[in-house]
PDB file of C-alpha atoms and ligand atoms in Angstrom:
ATOM      1  CA  UNK A 821       3.872  17.128  -2.446  1.00  0.00           C
ATOM      2  CA  UNK A 822       3.611  16.311  -6.119  1.00  0.00           C
ATOM      3  CA  UNK A 823       2.612  12.648  -6.182  1.00  0.00           C
ATOM      4  CA  UNK A 824       2.718  10.131  -9.043  1.00  0.00           C
ATOM      5  CA  UNK A 825      -0.182   7.772  -8.312  1.00  0.00           C
ATOM      6  CA  UNK A 826       0.287   4.468 -10.128  1.00  0.00           C
ATOM      7  CA  UNK A 827      -2.985   2.507 -10.378  1.00  0.00           C
ATOM      8  CA  UNK A 828      -5.357   5.459  -9.922  1.00  0.00           C
ATOM      9  CA  UNK A 829      -8.327   3.559 -11.441  1.00  0.00           C
ATOM     10  CA  UNK A 830      -8.351   0.892  -8.693  1.00  0.00           C
ATOM     11  CA  UNK A 831     -10.437   0.724  -5.504  1.00  0.00           C
ATOM     12  CA  UNK A 832      -7.719   2.282  -3.380  1.00  0.00           C
ATOM     13  CA  UNK A 833      -6.292   4.392  -6.195  1.00  0.00           C
ATOM     14  CA  UNK A 834      -9.568   6.268  -6.760  1.00  0.00           C
ATOM     15  CA  UNK A 835      -9.870   7.057  -3.043  1.00  0.00           C
ATOM     16  CA  UNK A 836      -6.246   8.186  -3.019  1.00  0.00           C
ATOM     17  CA  UNK A 837      -6.921  10.697  -5.790  1.00  0.00           C
ATOM     18  CA  UNK A 838      -9.452  12.534  -3.616  1.00  0.00           C
ATOM     19  CA  UNK A 839      -7.584  12.004  -0.333  1.00  0.00           C
ATOM     20  CA  UNK A 840      -4.383  13.440  -1.818  1.00  0.00           C
ATOM     21  CA  UNK A 841      -6.186  16.418  -3.381  1.00  0.00           C
ATOM     22  CA  UNK A 842      -8.091  17.070  -0.148  1.00  0.00           C
ATOM     23  CA  UNK A 843      -4.741  17.216   1.694  1.00  0.00           C
ATOM     24  CA  UNK A 844      -3.412  19.753  -0.811  1.00  0.00           C
ATOM     25  CA  UNK A 845      -1.121  17.443  -2.784  1.00  0.00           C
ATOM     26  CA  UNK A 846      -0.793  17.650  -6.562  1.00  0.00           C
ATOM     27  CA  UNK A 847      -1.767  14.384  -8.275  1.00  0.00           C
ATOM     28  CA  UNK A 848      -0.264  12.904 -11.433  1.00  0.00           C
ATOM     29  CA  UNK A 849      -2.360   9.812 -12.168  1.00  0.00           C
ATOM     30  CA  UNK A 850      -0.489   7.037 -13.988  1.00  0.00           C
ATOM     31  CA  UNK A 851      -3.074   4.741 -15.595  1.00  0.00           C
ATOM     32  CA  UNK A 852      -3.502   2.354 -18.501  1.00  0.00           C
ATOM     33  CA  UNK A 853      -6.585   4.216 -19.721  1.00  0.00           C
ATOM     34  CA  UNK A 854      -7.333   7.905 -19.198  1.00  0.00           C
ATOM     35  CA  UNK A 855     -10.922   7.398 -20.450  1.00  0.00           C
ATOM     36  CA  UNK A 856     -11.476   4.756 -17.754  1.00  0.00           C
ATOM     37  CA  UNK A 857     -10.203   7.161 -15.082  1.00  0.00           C
ATOM     38  CA  UNK A 858     -12.421   9.915 -16.473  1.00  0.00           C
ATOM     39  CA  UNK A 859     -15.462   7.622 -16.310  1.00  0.00           C
ATOM     40  CA  UNK A 860     -14.764   6.761 -12.649  1.00  0.00           C
ATOM     41  CA  UNK A 861     -14.116  10.251 -11.244  1.00  0.00           C
ATOM     42  CA  UNK A 862     -16.445  13.248 -10.904  1.00  0.00           C
ATOM     43  CA  UNK A 863     -15.605  15.854 -13.587  1.00  0.00           C
ATOM     44  CA  UNK A 864     -14.245  18.381 -11.053  1.00  0.00           C
ATOM     45  CA  UNK A 865     -11.861  15.768  -9.632  1.00  0.00           C
ATOM     46  CA  UNK A 866     -10.705  14.483 -13.021  1.00  0.00           C
ATOM     47  CA  UNK A 867      -9.968  18.015 -14.188  1.00  0.00           C
ATOM     48  CA  UNK A 868      -7.804  18.574 -11.088  1.00  0.00           C
ATOM     49  CA  UNK A 869      -5.319  15.816 -11.958  1.00  0.00           C
ATOM     50  CA  UNK A 870      -2.631  15.411 -14.606  1.00  0.00           C
ATOM     51  CA  UNK A 871      -2.984  12.074 -16.380  1.00  0.00           C
ATOM     52  CA  UNK A 872      -0.163   9.966 -17.817  1.00  0.00           C
ATOM     53  CA  UNK A 873      -1.065   6.842 -19.773  1.00  0.00           C
ATOM     54  CA  UNK A 874       1.225   3.839 -19.459  1.00  0.00           C
ATOM     55  CA  UNK A 875       1.712   0.338 -18.190  1.00  0.00           C
ATOM     56  CA  UNK A 876       2.962  -0.132 -14.633  1.00  0.00           C
ATOM     57  CA  UNK A 877       5.524  -2.663 -15.876  1.00  0.00           C
ATOM     58  CA  UNK A 878       7.235   0.028 -17.966  1.00  0.00           C
ATOM     59  CA  UNK A 879      10.167   1.155 -15.807  1.00  0.00           C
ATOM     60  CA  UNK A 880      11.483   3.744 -18.254  1.00  0.00           C
ATOM     61  CA  UNK A 881       8.073   5.397 -18.667  1.00  0.00           C
ATOM     62  CA  UNK A 882       7.507   5.538 -14.906  1.00  0.00           C
ATOM     63  CA  UNK A 883      10.891   7.119 -14.357  1.00  0.00           C
ATOM     64  CA  UNK A 884      10.193   9.629 -17.128  1.00  0.00           C
ATOM     65  CA  UNK A 885       6.729  10.432 -15.719  1.00  0.00           C
ATOM     66  CA  UNK A 886       8.298  11.199 -12.327  1.00  0.00           C
ATOM     67  CA  UNK A 887      11.019  13.437 -13.735  1.00  0.00           C
ATOM     68  CA  UNK A 888       8.936  15.174 -16.409  1.00  0.00           C
ATOM     69  CA  UNK A 889       6.209  16.068 -13.911  1.00  0.00           C
ATOM     70  CA  UNK A 890       8.710  16.946 -11.189  1.00  0.00           C
ATOM     71  CA  UNK A 891       7.145  14.512  -8.695  1.00  0.00           C
ATOM     72  CA  UNK A 892       8.716  14.109  -5.275  1.00  0.00           C
ATOM     73  CA  UNK A 893       6.632  11.139  -4.145  1.00  0.00           C
ATOM     74  CA  UNK A 894       5.057   8.020  -5.635  1.00  0.00           C
ATOM     75  CA  UNK A 895       2.209   5.806  -4.439  1.00  0.00           C
ATOM     76  CA  UNK A 896       1.804   2.444  -6.137  1.00  0.00           C
ATOM     77  CA  UNK A 897      -1.550   0.675  -5.864  1.00  0.00           C
ATOM     78  CA  UNK A 898      -1.315  -1.137  -9.220  1.00  0.00           C
ATOM     79  CA  UNK A 899      -1.419  -4.924  -9.331  1.00  0.00           C
ATOM     80  CA  UNK A 900      -3.205  -7.194  -6.880  1.00  0.00           C
ATOM     81  CA  UNK A 901      -1.589 -10.113  -5.019  1.00  0.00           C
ATOM     82  CA  UNK A 902      -2.995 -13.550  -5.765  1.00  0.00           C
ATOM     83  CA  UNK A 903      -4.752 -15.006  -2.728  1.00  0.00           C
ATOM     84  CA  UNK A 904      -3.958 -18.705  -3.190  1.00  0.00           C
ATOM     85  CA  UNK A 905      -0.271 -19.655  -2.777  1.00  0.00           C
ATOM     86  CA  UNK A 906      -0.283 -21.578  -6.077  1.00  0.00           C
ATOM     87  CA  UNK A 907      -1.749 -18.672  -8.102  1.00  0.00           C
ATOM     88  CA  UNK A 908       0.261 -15.925  -9.837  1.00  0.00           C
ATOM     89  CA  UNK A 909      -0.582 -12.283 -10.562  1.00  0.00           C
ATOM     90  CA  UNK A 910       1.229  -9.408 -12.275  1.00  0.00           C
ATOM     91  CA  UNK A 911       1.950  -7.733  -8.908  1.00  0.00           C
ATOM     92  CA  UNK A 912       5.596  -8.883  -8.539  1.00  0.00           C
ATOM     93  CA  UNK A 913       6.403  -7.663 -12.063  1.00  0.00           C
ATOM     94  CA  UNK A 914       4.663  -4.326 -11.437  1.00  0.00           C
ATOM     95  CA  UNK A 915       6.282  -3.924  -8.031  1.00  0.00           C
ATOM     96  CA  UNK A 916       9.814  -4.418  -9.321  1.00  0.00           C
ATOM     97  CA  UNK A 917       9.214  -2.201 -12.378  1.00  0.00           C
ATOM     98  CA  UNK A 918       7.826   0.674 -10.270  1.00  0.00           C
ATOM     99  CA  UNK A 919      10.569   0.270  -7.683  1.00  0.00           C
ATOM    100  CA  UNK A 920      13.243   0.364 -10.380  1.00  0.00           C
ATOM    101  CA  UNK A 921      11.616   3.411 -12.014  1.00  0.00           C
ATOM    102  CA  UNK A 922      11.522   5.213  -8.675  1.00  0.00           C
ATOM    103  CA  UNK A 923      15.143   4.299  -7.961  1.00  0.00           C
ATOM    104  CA  UNK A 924      16.336   5.476 -11.374  1.00  0.00           C
ATOM    105  CA  UNK A 925      14.414   8.759 -11.116  1.00  0.00           C
ATOM    106  CA  UNK A 926      15.928   9.346  -7.667  1.00  0.00           C
ATOM    107  CA  UNK A 927      19.427   8.739  -9.008  1.00  0.00           C
ATOM    108  CA  UNK A 928      18.840  11.111 -11.887  1.00  0.00           C
ATOM    109  CA  UNK A 929      17.507  13.942  -9.745  1.00  0.00           C
ATOM    110  CA  UNK A 930      20.164  13.340  -7.076  1.00  0.00           C
ATOM    111  CA  UNK A 931      17.700  12.758  -4.234  1.00  0.00           C
ATOM    112  CA  UNK A 932      15.730   9.605  -3.325  1.00  0.00           C
ATOM    113  CA  UNK A 933      11.971   9.722  -3.828  1.00  0.00           C
ATOM    114  CA  UNK A 934       9.416   9.093  -1.117  1.00  0.00           C
ATOM    115  CA  UNK A 935       7.243   6.101  -2.051  1.00  0.00           C
ATOM    116  CA  UNK A 936       4.368   4.125  -0.532  1.00  0.00           C
ATOM    117  CA  UNK A 937       3.775   0.562  -1.709  1.00  0.00           C
ATOM    118  CA  UNK A 938       0.963  -1.794  -0.737  1.00  0.00           C
ATOM    119  CA  UNK A 939       1.562  -5.114   0.986  1.00  0.00           C
ATOM    120  CA  UNK A 940      -0.755  -7.201   3.150  1.00  0.00           C
ATOM    121  CA  UNK A 941      -1.252  -8.133   6.800  1.00  0.00           C
ATOM    122  CA  UNK A 942       0.621 -11.419   6.236  1.00  0.00           C
ATOM    123  CA  UNK A 943       4.028  -9.795   5.827  1.00  0.00           C
ATOM    124  CA  UNK A 944       3.900  -8.276   9.303  1.00  0.00           C
ATOM    125  CA  UNK A 945       5.580 -10.271  12.051  1.00  0.00           C
ATOM    126  CA  UNK A 946       3.710 -12.400  14.557  1.00  0.00           C
ATOM    127  CA  UNK A 947       4.201 -10.255  17.698  1.00  0.00           C
ATOM    128  CA  UNK A 948       7.159 -11.360  19.790  1.00  0.00           C
ATOM    129  CA  UNK A 949       8.760 -13.243  16.872  1.00  0.00           C
ATOM    130  CA  UNK A 950      10.707 -12.532  13.682  1.00  0.00           C
ATOM    131  CA  UNK A 951       8.287 -14.731  11.712  1.00  0.00           C
ATOM    132  CA  UNK A 952       5.774 -13.368   9.201  1.00  0.00           C
ATOM    133  CA  UNK A 953       2.086 -14.014   9.858  1.00  0.00           C
ATOM    134  CA  UNK A 954       1.873 -15.583   6.400  1.00  0.00           C
ATOM    135  CA  UNK A 955       4.068 -18.425   7.698  1.00  0.00           C
ATOM    136  CA  UNK A 956       1.042 -19.429   9.778  1.00  0.00           C
ATOM    137  CA  UNK A 957      -1.755 -18.431   7.357  1.00  0.00           C
ATOM    138  CA  UNK A 958      -0.162 -18.857   3.905  1.00  0.00           C
ATOM    139  CA  UNK A 959      -2.182 -16.512   1.659  1.00  0.00           C
ATOM    140  CA  UNK A 960      -1.182 -13.511  -0.501  1.00  0.00           C
ATOM    141  CA  UNK A 961       2.405 -14.803  -0.490  1.00  0.00           C
ATOM    142  CA  UNK A 962       3.482 -12.606  -3.413  1.00  0.00           C
ATOM    143  CA  UNK A 963       3.941  -9.688  -1.012  1.00  0.00           C
ATOM    144  CA  UNK A 964       6.886 -11.527   0.548  1.00  0.00           C
ATOM    145  CA  UNK A 965       9.098 -11.291  -2.519  1.00  0.00           C
ATOM    146  CA  UNK A 966       8.262  -7.584  -2.764  1.00  0.00           C
ATOM    147  CA  UNK A 967       9.672  -7.042   0.713  1.00  0.00           C
ATOM    148  CA  UNK A 968      12.839  -8.866  -0.299  1.00  0.00           C
ATOM    149  CA  UNK A 969      13.206  -6.388  -3.166  1.00  0.00           C
ATOM    150  CA  UNK A 970      12.826  -3.433  -0.806  1.00  0.00           C
ATOM    151  CA  UNK A 971      15.372  -4.850   1.632  1.00  0.00           C
ATOM    152  CA  UNK A 972      17.870  -5.494  -1.190  1.00  0.00           C
ATOM    153  CA  UNK A 973      17.915  -1.819  -2.236  1.00  0.00           C
ATOM    154  CA  UNK A 974      21.197   0.067  -1.908  1.00  0.00           C
ATOM    155  CA  UNK A 975      20.966   2.155   1.309  1.00  0.00           C
ATOM    156  CA  UNK A 976      19.432   5.596   0.770  1.00  0.00           C
ATOM    157  CA  UNK A 977      18.321   4.904  -2.818  1.00  0.00           C
ATOM    158  CA  UNK A 978      14.534   4.897  -2.193  1.00  0.00           C
ATOM    159  CA  UNK A 979      12.654   6.347   0.784  1.00  0.00           C
ATOM    160  CA  UNK A 980      10.021   3.593   0.947  1.00  0.00           C
ATOM    161  CA  UNK A 981       7.169   2.492   3.210  1.00  0.00           C
ATOM    162  CA  UNK A 982       4.991  -0.592   2.814  1.00  0.00           C
ATOM    163  CA  UNK A 983       1.395  -0.300   4.046  1.00  0.00           C
ATOM    164  CA  UNK A 984       0.164  -3.751   5.111  1.00  0.00           C
ATOM    165  CA  UNK A 985      -3.615  -3.661   5.588  1.00  0.00           C
ATOM    166  CA  UNK A 986      -5.941  -6.618   5.959  1.00  0.00           C
ATOM    167  CA  UNK A 987      -9.177  -6.470   3.937  1.00  0.00           C
ATOM    168  CA  UNK A 988     -10.139  -2.920   2.927  1.00  0.00           C
ATOM    169  CA  UNK A 989     -13.838  -2.302   2.303  1.00  0.00           C
ATOM    170  CA  UNK A 990     -15.391   0.792   0.674  1.00  0.00           C
ATOM    171  CA  UNK A 991     -17.219   3.278   2.905  1.00  0.00           C
ATOM    172  CA  UNK A 992     -18.744   5.071  -0.061  1.00  0.00           C
ATOM    173  CA  UNK A 993     -19.391   3.484  -3.429  1.00  0.00           C
ATOM    174  CA  UNK A 994     -19.104   6.824  -5.223  1.00  0.00           C
ATOM    175  CA  UNK A 995     -16.002   9.002  -5.279  1.00  0.00           C
ATOM    176  CA  UNK A 996     -16.480  12.583  -4.126  1.00  0.00           C
ATOM    177  CA  UNK A 997     -14.462  15.551  -2.960  1.00  0.00           C
ATOM    178  CA  UNK A 998     -13.952  16.734  -0.296  1.00  0.00           C
ATOM    179  CA  UNK A 999     -13.744  13.233   1.152  1.00  0.00           C
ATOM    180  CA  UNK A1000     -16.438  12.307   3.638  1.00  0.00           C
ATOM    181  CA  UNK A1001     -15.665   9.549   6.111  1.00  0.00           C
ATOM    182  CA  UNK A1002     -17.626   8.343   9.082  1.00  0.00           C
ATOM    183  CA  UNK A1003     -14.616   6.411  10.343  1.00  0.00           C
ATOM    184  CA  UNK A1004     -11.753   7.757  12.421  1.00  0.00           C
ATOM    185  CA  UNK A1005      -8.027   7.768  11.786  1.00  0.00           C
ATOM    186  CA  UNK A1006      -6.166   4.475  11.727  1.00  0.00           C
ATOM    187  CA  UNK A1007      -3.827   3.404  14.493  1.00  0.00           C
ATOM    188  CA  UNK A1008      -0.533   2.201  13.023  1.00  0.00           C
ATOM    189  CA  UNK A1009       2.541   0.275  14.079  1.00  0.00           C
ATOM    190  CA  UNK A1010       5.818  -0.672  12.402  1.00  0.00           C
ATOM    191  CA  UNK A1011       6.673  -4.337  11.724  1.00  0.00           C
ATOM    192  CA  UNK A1012       3.920  -5.962  13.839  1.00  0.00           C
ATOM    193  CA  UNK A1013       0.131  -5.426  13.835  1.00  0.00           C
ATOM    194  CA  UNK A1014      -0.975  -2.716  16.288  1.00  0.00           C
ATOM    195  CA  UNK A1015      -3.127  -3.703  19.287  1.00  0.00           C
ATOM    196  CA  UNK A1016      -2.623  -7.443  18.738  1.00  0.00           C
ATOM    197  CA  UNK A1017      -4.955  -9.606  20.838  1.00  0.00           C
ATOM    198  CA  UNK A1018      -2.698 -12.094  22.599  1.00  0.00           C
ATOM    199  CA  UNK A1019      -3.899 -15.422  24.010  1.00  0.00           C
ATOM    200  CA  UNK A1020      -2.637 -18.628  25.618  1.00  0.00           C
ATOM    201  CA  UNK A1021      -3.876 -20.341  22.438  1.00  0.00           C
ATOM    202  CA  UNK A1022      -0.517 -19.592  20.824  1.00  0.00           C
ATOM    203  CA  UNK A1023       1.080 -22.256  23.046  1.00  0.00           C
ATOM    204  CA  UNK A1024      -1.000 -25.069  21.484  1.00  0.00           C
ATOM    205  CA  UNK A1025       1.609 -27.210  19.676  1.00  0.00           C
ATOM    206  CA  UNK A1026       1.797 -26.828  15.868  1.00  0.00           C
ATOM    207  CA  UNK A1027      -1.520 -25.000  15.342  1.00  0.00           C
ATOM    208  CA  UNK A1028      -1.567 -22.434  18.163  1.00  0.00           C
ATOM    209  CA  UNK A1029      -0.110 -19.477  16.266  1.00  0.00           C
ATOM    210  CA  UNK A1030      -2.220 -20.253  13.187  1.00  0.00           C
ATOM    211  CA  UNK A1031      -5.397 -20.229  15.290  1.00  0.00           C
ATOM    212  CA  UNK A1032      -4.440 -16.967  16.979  1.00  0.00           C
ATOM    213  CA  UNK A1033      -3.466 -15.312  13.677  1.00  0.00           C
ATOM    214  CA  UNK A1034      -6.780 -16.361  12.098  1.00  0.00           C
ATOM    215  CA  UNK A1035      -8.700 -15.062  15.145  1.00  0.00           C
ATOM    216  CA  UNK A1036      -6.925 -11.703  14.951  1.00  0.00           C
ATOM    217  CA  UNK A1037      -7.193 -11.176  11.181  1.00  0.00           C
ATOM    218  CA  UNK A1038     -10.795  -9.813  11.014  1.00  0.00           C
ATOM    219  CA  UNK A1039      -9.940  -7.238  13.700  1.00  0.00           C
ATOM    220  CA  UNK A1040      -7.675  -5.580  11.119  1.00  0.00           C
ATOM    221  CA  UNK A1041     -10.373  -4.916   8.501  1.00  0.00           C
ATOM    222  CA  UNK A1042     -10.338  -1.227   7.618  1.00  0.00           C
ATOM    223  CA  UNK A1043     -11.869   0.957   4.917  1.00  0.00           C
ATOM    224  CA  UNK A1044     -10.325   2.060   1.631  1.00  0.00           C
ATOM    225  CA  UNK A1045     -10.965   5.675   2.601  1.00  0.00           C
ATOM    226  CA  UNK A1046      -9.109   5.291   5.914  1.00  0.00           C
ATOM    227  CA  UNK A1047      -6.040   3.844   4.193  1.00  0.00           C
ATOM    228  CA  UNK A1048      -6.085   6.519   1.493  1.00  0.00           C
ATOM    229  CA  UNK A1049      -6.246   9.201   4.178  1.00  0.00           C
ATOM    230  CA  UNK A1050      -3.409   7.510   6.106  1.00  0.00           C
ATOM    231  CA  UNK A1051      -1.052   7.704   3.115  1.00  0.00           C
ATOM    232  CA  UNK A1052      -2.167  11.212   2.084  1.00  0.00           C
ATOM    233  CA  UNK A1053      -1.593  12.588   5.566  1.00  0.00           C
ATOM    234  CA  UNK A1054       1.797  10.851   5.933  1.00  0.00           C
ATOM    235  CA  UNK A1055       2.964  12.505   2.721  1.00  0.00           C
ATOM    236  CA  UNK A1056       2.547  15.886   4.415  1.00  0.00           C
ATOM    237  CA  UNK A1057       5.538  15.040   6.642  1.00  0.00           C
ATOM    238  CA  UNK A1058       8.991  15.547   5.174  1.00  0.00           C
ATOM    239  CA  UNK A1059      10.400  13.092   7.728  1.00  0.00           C
ATOM    240  CA  UNK A1060       7.954  10.244   7.948  1.00  0.00           C
ATOM    241  CA  UNK A1061       8.209   7.944  10.946  1.00  0.00           C
ATOM    242  CA  UNK A1062       7.284   5.096   8.577  1.00  0.00           C
ATOM    243  CA  UNK A1063      10.357   5.337   6.326  1.00  0.00           C
ATOM    244  CA  UNK A1064      11.926   1.945   5.600  1.00  0.00           C
ATOM    245  CA  UNK A1065       9.371  -0.146   7.487  1.00  0.00           C
ATOM    246  CA  UNK A1066       6.295  -2.311   6.997  1.00  0.00           C
ATOM    247  CA  UNK A1067       3.237  -0.662   8.558  1.00  0.00           C
ATOM    248  CA  UNK A1068       0.259  -2.418  10.142  1.00  0.00           C
ATOM    249  CA  UNK A1069      -3.028  -0.566  10.675  1.00  0.00           C
ATOM    250  CA  UNK A1070      -6.193  -1.054  12.707  1.00  0.00           C
ATOM    251  CA  UNK A1071      -9.398   0.905  13.222  1.00  0.00           C
ATOM    252  CA  UNK A1072      -9.103   1.128  16.998  1.00  0.00           C
ATOM    253  CA  UNK A1073     -12.522   2.782  17.345  1.00  0.00           C
ATOM    254  CA  UNK A1074     -14.369  -0.206  15.849  1.00  0.00           C
TER     255      UNK A1074
HETATM  256  N1  NAP B1233      -8.465  -4.505  -1.513  1.00  0.00           N
HETATM  257  C1  NAP B1233      -8.038  -5.058  -0.393  1.00  0.00           C
HETATM  258  O1  NAP B1233      -8.821  -5.467   0.497  1.00  0.00           O
HETATM  259  C2  NAP B1233      -6.547  -5.186  -0.153  1.00  0.00           C
HETATM  260  C3  NAP B1233      -6.073  -5.611   1.091  1.00  0.00           C
HETATM  261  C4  NAP B1233      -4.697  -5.658   1.301  1.00  0.00           C
HETATM  262  C5  NAP B1233      -3.820  -5.281   0.309  1.00  0.00           C
HETATM  263  N2  NAP B1233      -4.324  -4.882  -0.907  1.00  0.00           N
HETATM  264  C6  NAP B1233      -3.388  -4.467  -1.959  1.00  0.00           C
HETATM  265  O2  NAP B1233      -3.662  -3.121  -2.244  1.00  0.00           O
HETATM  266  C7  NAP B1233      -3.427  -2.849  -3.629  1.00  0.00           C
HETATM  267  C8  NAP B1233      -4.623  -2.116  -4.215  1.00  0.00           C
HETATM  268  O3  NAP B1233      -5.788  -2.901  -4.087  1.00  0.00           O
HETATM  269  P1  NAP B1233      -7.125  -2.498  -4.852  1.00  0.00           P
HETATM  270  O4  NAP B1233      -8.245  -3.225  -4.157  1.00  0.00           O
HETATM  271  O5  NAP B1233      -7.185  -1.023  -5.002  1.00  0.00           O
HETATM  272  O6  NAP B1233      -6.882  -3.184  -6.277  1.00  0.00           O
HETATM  273  P2  NAP B1233      -7.757  -2.992  -7.628  1.00  0.00           P
HETATM  274  O7  NAP B1233      -9.012  -2.253  -7.357  1.00  0.00           O
HETATM  275  O8  NAP B1233      -7.889  -4.332  -8.277  1.00  0.00           O
HETATM  276  O9  NAP B1233      -6.826  -2.063  -8.516  1.00  0.00           O
HETATM  277  C9  NAP B1233      -5.724  -2.569  -9.182  1.00  0.00           C
HETATM  278  C10 NAP B1233      -5.181  -1.467 -10.046  1.00  0.00           C
HETATM  279  O10 NAP B1233      -4.022  -1.984 -10.701  1.00  0.00           O
HETATM  280  C11 NAP B1233      -4.045  -1.484 -12.029  1.00  0.00           C
HETATM  281  N3  NAP B1233      -3.202  -2.314 -12.878  1.00  0.00           N
HETATM  282  C12 NAP B1233      -3.170  -3.669 -12.968  1.00  0.00           C
HETATM  283  N4  NAP B1233      -2.241  -4.051 -13.865  1.00  0.00           N
HETATM  284  C13 NAP B1233      -1.695  -2.910 -14.349  1.00  0.00           C
HETATM  285  C14 NAP B1233      -0.685  -2.628 -15.295  1.00  0.00           C
HETATM  286  N5  NAP B1233      -0.029  -3.631 -15.932  1.00  0.00           N
HETATM  287  N6  NAP B1233      -0.371  -1.343 -15.550  1.00  0.00           N
HETATM  288  C15 NAP B1233      -1.029  -0.310 -14.924  1.00  0.00           C
HETATM  289  N7  NAP B1233      -1.985  -0.513 -14.007  1.00  0.00           N
HETATM  290  C16 NAP B1233      -2.314  -1.796 -13.722  1.00  0.00           C
HETATM  291  C17 NAP B1233      -5.514  -1.538 -12.435  1.00  0.00           C
HETATM  292  O11 NAP B1233      -5.695  -0.722 -13.569  1.00  0.00           O
HETATM  293  P3  NAP B1233      -6.849  -0.968 -14.668  1.00  0.00           P
HETATM  294  O12 NAP B1233      -8.030  -0.187 -14.176  1.00  0.00           O
HETATM  295  O13 NAP B1233      -6.252  -0.429 -15.915  1.00  0.00           O
HETATM  296  O14 NAP B1233      -7.136  -2.459 -14.715  1.00  0.00           O
HETATM  297  C18 NAP B1233      -6.128  -0.971 -11.154  1.00  0.00           C
HETATM  298  O15 NAP B1233      -6.070   0.435 -11.172  1.00  0.00           O
HETATM  299  C19 NAP B1233      -3.110  -4.200  -4.263  1.00  0.00           C
HETATM  300  O16 NAP B1233      -1.715  -4.313  -4.426  1.00  0.00           O
HETATM  301  C20 NAP B1233      -3.603  -5.217  -3.270  1.00  0.00           C
HETATM  302  O17 NAP B1233      -2.858  -6.435  -3.328  1.00  0.00           O
HETATM  303  C21 NAP B1233      -5.643  -4.817  -1.155  1.00  0.00           C
END
C-alpha cells in the first residue's frame, strides 16, 4: 500500500518507516521538519521515502498530501497523550485534524481510506465488562475523547483501527533496514486485552478491579519494533480483521 505516515520522526514513527518499507509498502512521511527526519534515518532509508512537510493539525494539508501522493492508507503516530488526568497535550487536536483530513480525502476519492491511530491500554475494556480500564487506573485519559470521535463518524467514511499498546520500549536504539527484531509477533485481541490474567482480587469492594488492572498492566509492555511490524503487516491485508475496533496487544512469548 501507499501509506501516509504522520509523525515519522517519533519513536514509533521511525520504526514504522523501516517496518513499512521492509513489508514492501511505499512510505510518504508527513513531518514538521524534513531535516530532522533526515538526521534520524540512515541515508538509504531516507532516500526511499517521499517527504511532505506540514503540521499534523493542518487538516487541509493532510488531505492534500493523501490525494496528491495517491495514498490508500494513513498511520498517525503524531502527538502524545498526557499521562496525568489534569494535564493537556496537542494529541486531541492532532487526532481530530488527521481524522478529518482522512475523511475528506476519502470523500473526494470516493472510497474510504484505511487508517491506524494510536491509543493506549486504558481505552480497552476490563474483561467481562463494558467499562474502560482507565476508569480504574485514570491515566492517559485523552485517548478516550479520540475514541468518541471515531465512534461518531458517519458509517463507512473511514476504515479505522486503534492500536492500544501499554508502554512500548525500543529494542534497538538505531534505525536500520531490513528490520532486525529478537522478539516475536504480537498476540492481539479486539476491545479487551489479550490473555488477561484474571483473579479473585477483582471482587474486593471498591479497589478490586483497580488492583487487578494495575497488576496486569506491566504484562502488556511490548517493543516499538513489534508494534511497527504489527501495523505494517496488517496493512498487507485488504480486509483487515481489525477494522472499526480498538486492538490490545501482548508479547505472549515473554
Ligand atoms: N511510547 C509509548 O510507550 C506509548 C504507549 C502507548 C501509546 N503511545 C502513543 O503512541 C503514539 C506515538 O508515541 P511515540 O512514543 O512514538 O511518540 P513520540 O516519540 O513523542 O513522537 C511524537 C511525534 O509526534 C510529532 N508531532 C507532535 N506534534 C506535532 C505536530 N503539531 N505536527 C506534526 N507532528 C507532530 C513529533 O514530531 P517532531 O519530531 O516534529 O516533534 C513526533 O514525530 C502517541 O500517540 C502515544 O500517545 C505511546
